[in-house]
Amino acid sequence: MSVETPVPLQVFPAVDTKPEAEELELGTKVADDGPSYTPEEERRVRVKQDIFMLPILCFMNICAFLDKANIGNANTAGMSKDLGFSTSQYNALLTIFYVVYTAFQWEMVLLRYINPRYFLTGVVFLWGLASTLQGITVNYGGMVACRVVVAALESGGGPAIAFYFTMLYPRKEFGLRWAIFQASSCIANAFAGAAAYGLVQANTSIAPWRLVYLVESTPTFLAAVLIFFMVPSGPDQCWFLNDREKQIALERVQRSQSLEAATGYNMKHVKAAFMEPWTYWIALIHFFGGAAFNSLSVFLTAIIRDMGYTSVNAQGLSAPPYIVAYIFACTVAYLSDRWSVRGWFIAGAELIGGIGYLVISYAESTGVRYFATYITVIGVYVGQPLMFSWCATNADSHSKRAASLVLFLVTGQLGSILGSNIYNDPPRYHKGNSVCAGGLFAVVALCISGTFYLKMRNRAKDRKYGPADPNAVIVPTEDGSDHPAWRFVI
């Protein structure tokens, strides 16, 4: 049935009031006269959310990448030599991390049951502790144990933020915020390279590779404290908003997505997500993109070193490409949100990245090859956040979104496992670079064909139901089928 105004629903756990979603007939749309807030009021809420939340979450992501990828810098600084690891043992450490990280991707669904602030605080603090312990490890078994714990806990941190962001921001704003968050890993990689450059030259009694772990894991504990005291559990629980602004924050999300009960999942919607062709399409895109994205963060320093630079200089030279890539990633994401386009931007970025890989591998000039690292990092780090956005914003219920994100994340990590095992033919790394280039070219083809596929789906719904009503507040269908007012982001 229809009512004149949207029912104010709580879409987060940790709620005091009982959700009223059951009072609305499933599969309907609640039409009204438009938002209850002015554009200026909406702008104030959005700016406050960005100022108070994004920096903390980005800092968390920087810490996650430092703790995940610092093994590359530690190895360049002498870890394998000091502990007697063979090349195959080192590659096994990388593979083990991604296998465990893949197996625990489901942790993000706990955000519908556990207060996000407590959940994120716990996993961040514990993975920081495990990462620190890598700096005092004396054998291969100890290093394996630390990497397993870090992987299991990090898989419930960063990936959960994609789901968390869909609970905080409308679809039209997700892309830029997610890009700012995920591309902050560029800053992490730049910092890791610069920090490792300094730590390798430090004149201390502690081995440089141990310093890399001990120093680069320390900020993670600060991130856990900031999350506990500063990160809200939902749009209407933001401590920095007044009562009116909290209501606006909640309504913004409801208007962009759908009215749903506060906690738990609808298994019919989960099943519908796995019956949706796009779920597998975007997952395959992430598989190929993930192979390049994650291997790049681990192997870029080694790639630069084997161009003929010293290990110390390679650490420093690996930082600038990431800084430039961060600027490009945020700029392109802004344009993607503004025009509501994902596929074409991803295709263009990954085409550039694939070309960069081939230049790194086959060009003769060292200067040209190093310049190609900029092209490669820009392409990969522009495309990756937009893949997440394309997946997270193309589901019309939290249950569908959670299911599609889990598959998306798992396949991406399977790509990471592939990427961690193909860089074993120095100094040119023909195999690794060629496989990553081929994967990115596959992404280009999938994005172009996927864009036309989603356009076809949207046009079919337009012909059947008429143009979508921009003021419709959607109540998800009971059986999980797409709501008539829902349209895909292309």
Short mmCIF file of C-alpha atoms in Angstrom, two decimals, residues 118-307:
data_model
loop_
_atom_site.label_atom_id
_atom_site.label_comp_id
_atom_site.label_asym_id
_atom_site.label_seq_id
_atom_site.Cartn_x
_atom_site.Cartn_y
_atom_site.Cartn_z
CA TYR A 118 32.91 -2.26 18.01
CA PHE A 119 33.49 -4.62 15.10
CA LEU A 120 36.00 -2.37 13.34
CA THR A 121 37.80 -1.43 16.55
CA GLY A 122 38.33 -5.08 17.45
CA VAL A 123 39.66 -6.31 14.13
CA VAL A 124 41.94 -3.28 13.63
CA PHE A 125 43.55 -3.55 17.07
CA LEU A 126 44.13 -7.30 16.79
CA TRP A 127 45.62 -7.24 13.29
CA GLY A 128 47.91 -4.41 14.42
CA LEU A 129 49.16 -6.62 17.23
CA ALA A 130 49.80 -9.54 14.88
CA SER A 131 51.59 -7.27 12.42
CA THR A 132 53.87 -5.94 15.15
CA LEU A 133 54.82 -9.47 16.15
CA GLN A 134 56.23 -10.06 12.66
CA GLY A 135 59.08 -7.75 13.68
CA ILE A 136 60.24 -10.11 16.43
CA THR A 137 59.71 -13.38 14.56
CA VAL A 138 62.79 -15.61 14.35
CA ASN A 139 61.66 -18.45 12.07
CA TYR A 140 59.44 -19.35 9.15
CA GLY A 141 56.68 -20.91 11.25
CA GLY A 142 56.32 -17.75 13.32
CA MET A 143 56.08 -15.60 10.21
CA VAL A 144 53.42 -17.89 8.73
CA ALA A 145 51.36 -17.67 11.94
CA CYS A 146 51.53 -13.86 11.98
CA ARG A 147 50.56 -13.57 8.32
CA VAL A 148 47.58 -15.90 8.85
CA VAL A 149 46.25 -13.82 11.75
CA VAL A 150 46.77 -10.50 9.95
CA ALA A 151 44.97 -11.85 6.87
CA ALA A 152 42.02 -13.29 8.83
CA LEU A 153 41.43 -10.01 10.66
CA GLU A 154 42.10 -7.60 7.79
CA SER A 155 39.54 -9.44 5.66
CA GLY A 156 36.92 -8.19 8.12
CA GLY A 157 38.19 -4.61 8.10
CA GLY A 158 38.76 -2.92 4.77
CA PRO A 159 36.18 -4.94 2.75
CA ALA A 160 33.53 -4.26 5.40
CA ILE A 161 33.90 -0.54 4.73
CA ALA A 162 32.42 -0.99 1.24
CA PHE A 163 29.27 -2.37 2.86
CA TYR A 164 29.42 0.27 5.61
CA PHE A 165 29.63 3.11 3.06
CA THR A 166 26.44 1.93 1.33
CA MET A 167 24.71 2.38 4.69
CA LEU A 168 25.99 5.94 5.02
CA TYR A 169 25.99 7.52 1.56
CA PRO A 170 23.51 7.63 -1.35
CA ARG A 171 24.46 5.76 -4.51
CA LYS A 172 25.32 8.96 -6.35
CA GLU A 173 27.98 9.80 -3.73
CA PHE A 174 29.46 6.37 -3.11
CA GLY A 175 32.03 6.33 -5.91
CA LEU A 176 34.07 9.34 -4.84
CA ARG A 177 34.03 8.45 -1.14
CA TRP A 178 35.05 4.86 -1.85
CA ALA A 179 37.80 6.04 -4.18
CA ILE A 180 39.12 8.40 -1.52
CA PHE A 181 39.07 5.49 0.91
CA GLN A 182 40.52 2.73 -1.25
CA ALA A 183 42.96 4.90 -3.17
CA SER A 184 44.37 6.03 0.17
CA SER A 185 46.33 2.79 -0.19
CA CYS A 186 48.40 4.83 -2.67
CA ILE A 187 49.45 7.01 0.25
CA ALA A 188 50.16 3.88 2.26
CA ASN A 189 52.39 2.48 -0.45
CA ALA A 190 54.14 5.81 -0.89
CA PHE A 191 54.67 6.12 2.85
CA ALA A 192 55.82 2.51 3.11
CA GLY A 193 58.41 3.05 0.41
CA ALA A 194 59.64 6.33 1.85
CA ALA A 195 59.67 4.97 5.41
CA ALA A 196 61.49 1.82 4.36
CA TYR A 197 64.02 3.99 2.53
CA GLY A 198 64.79 5.78 5.81
CA LEU A 199 64.67 2.70 8.01
CA VAL A 200 67.08 0.76 5.81
CA GLN A 201 69.63 3.52 6.32
CA ALA A 202 69.01 3.83 10.06
CA ASN A 203 72.08 3.03 12.16
CA THR A 204 70.55 0.87 14.88
CA SER A 205 71.20 -2.51 16.46
CA ILE A 206 67.84 -3.75 15.08
CA ALA A 207 67.82 -5.26 11.61
CA PRO A 208 66.25 -2.87 9.06
CA TRP A 209 63.57 -5.36 8.03
CA ARG A 210 62.47 -5.72 11.65
CA LEU A 211 62.21 -1.95 11.93
CA VAL A 212 59.94 -1.94 8.88
CA TYR A 213 57.44 -4.17 10.66
CA LEU A 214 57.72 -2.51 14.09
CA VAL A 215 57.48 1.07 12.87
CA GLU A 216 54.89 0.62 10.12
CA SER A 217 52.49 -1.34 12.35
CA THR A 218 52.45 1.24 15.17
CA PRO A 219 49.87 3.60 13.56
CA THR A 220 47.35 0.75 13.47
CA PHE A 221 46.82 1.01 17.23
CA LEU A 222 46.03 4.72 16.89
CA ALA A 223 43.52 3.87 14.15
CA ALA A 224 41.73 1.45 16.50
CA VAL A 225 41.41 4.14 19.18
CA LEU A 226 40.10 6.73 16.71
CA ILE A 227 37.52 4.30 15.34
CA PHE A 228 36.24 3.46 18.82
CA PHE A 229 35.71 7.08 19.82
CA MET A 230 34.86 8.74 16.50
CA VAL A 231 33.16 6.38 14.02
CA PRO A 232 29.32 6.34 14.24
CA SER A 233 27.22 3.20 13.98
CA GLY A 234 24.77 4.71 11.50
CA PRO A 235 23.69 7.90 9.72
CA ASP A 236 21.23 8.83 12.47
CA GLN A 237 23.82 8.11 15.17
CA CYS A 238 26.49 10.53 13.97
CA TRP A 239 27.65 12.40 17.07
CA PHE A 240 28.63 15.43 14.99
CA LEU A 241 25.10 15.95 13.58
CA ASN A 242 22.16 17.59 15.35
CA ASP A 243 18.77 15.87 15.49
CA ARG A 244 17.51 17.45 12.28
CA GLU A 245 20.71 16.55 10.43
CA LYS A 246 20.56 12.95 11.66
CA GLN A 247 17.07 12.61 10.19
CA ILE A 248 18.32 14.04 6.90
CA ALA A 249 21.30 11.66 6.86
CA LEU A 250 18.99 8.67 7.26
CA GLU A 251 16.48 9.88 4.68
CA ARG A 252 19.25 10.45 2.13
CA VAL A 253 20.25 6.79 2.29
CA GLN A 254 16.66 5.53 2.25
CA ARG A 255 15.79 7.58 -0.81
CA SER A 256 18.85 6.38 -2.68
CA GLN A 257 18.47 2.70 -1.87
CA SER A 258 15.46 1.15 -0.14
CA LEU A 259 13.45 0.84 3.05
CA GLU A 260 14.50 -2.26 4.94
CA ALA A 261 14.42 -3.83 8.37
CA ALA A 262 17.25 -2.96 10.73
CA THR A 263 19.16 -6.20 11.07
CA GLY A 264 19.70 -9.60 9.50
CA TYR A 265 19.35 -10.78 5.91
CA ASN A 266 16.54 -11.91 3.64
CA MET A 267 17.64 -15.28 2.25
CA LYS A 268 15.36 -14.92 -0.77
CA HIS A 269 17.30 -11.78 -1.67
CA VAL A 270 20.61 -13.58 -1.11
CA LYS A 271 19.47 -16.33 -3.49
CA ALA A 272 18.32 -13.70 -6.01
CA ALA A 273 21.77 -12.11 -5.93
CA PHE A 274 23.38 -15.40 -6.89
CA MET A 275 20.84 -15.81 -9.71
CA GLU A 276 21.71 -12.36 -11.11
CA PRO A 277 24.12 -12.49 -14.09
CA TRP A 278 25.68 -9.15 -13.16
CA THR A 279 26.88 -10.62 -9.85
CA TYR A 280 29.21 -12.93 -11.76
CA TRP A 281 30.08 -10.39 -14.42
CA ILE A 282 31.46 -7.84 -11.95
CA ALA A 283 33.11 -10.64 -9.93
CA LEU A 284 35.04 -11.75 -13.02
CA ILE A 285 36.09 -8.16 -13.63
CA HIS A 286 37.45 -8.04 -10.09
CA PHE A 287 39.31 -11.33 -10.50
CA PHE A 288 41.44 -9.92 -13.32
CA GLY A 289 41.75 -6.50 -11.69
CA GLY A 290 42.66 -7.99 -8.31
CA ALA A 291 45.60 -9.92 -9.76
CA ALA A 292 47.21 -6.65 -10.86
CA PHE A 293 46.12 -4.49 -7.93
CA ASN A 294 47.46 -6.65 -5.12
CA SER A 295 50.60 -7.95 -6.83
CA LEU A 296 51.59 -4.39 -7.71
CA SER A 297 51.65 -3.31 -4.06
CA VAL A 298 53.92 -6.24 -3.17
CA PHE A 299 56.24 -6.42 -6.17
CA LEU A 300 56.64 -2.84 -7.42
CA THR A 301 59.71 -2.23 -5.27
CA ALA A 302 61.34 -5.41 -6.57
CA ILE A 303 60.42 -4.50 -10.16
CA ILE A 304 62.12 -1.11 -9.80
CA ARG A 305 65.13 -2.62 -8.02
CA ASP A 306 65.65 -5.10 -10.83
CA MET A 307 65.70 -2.27 -13.35
#
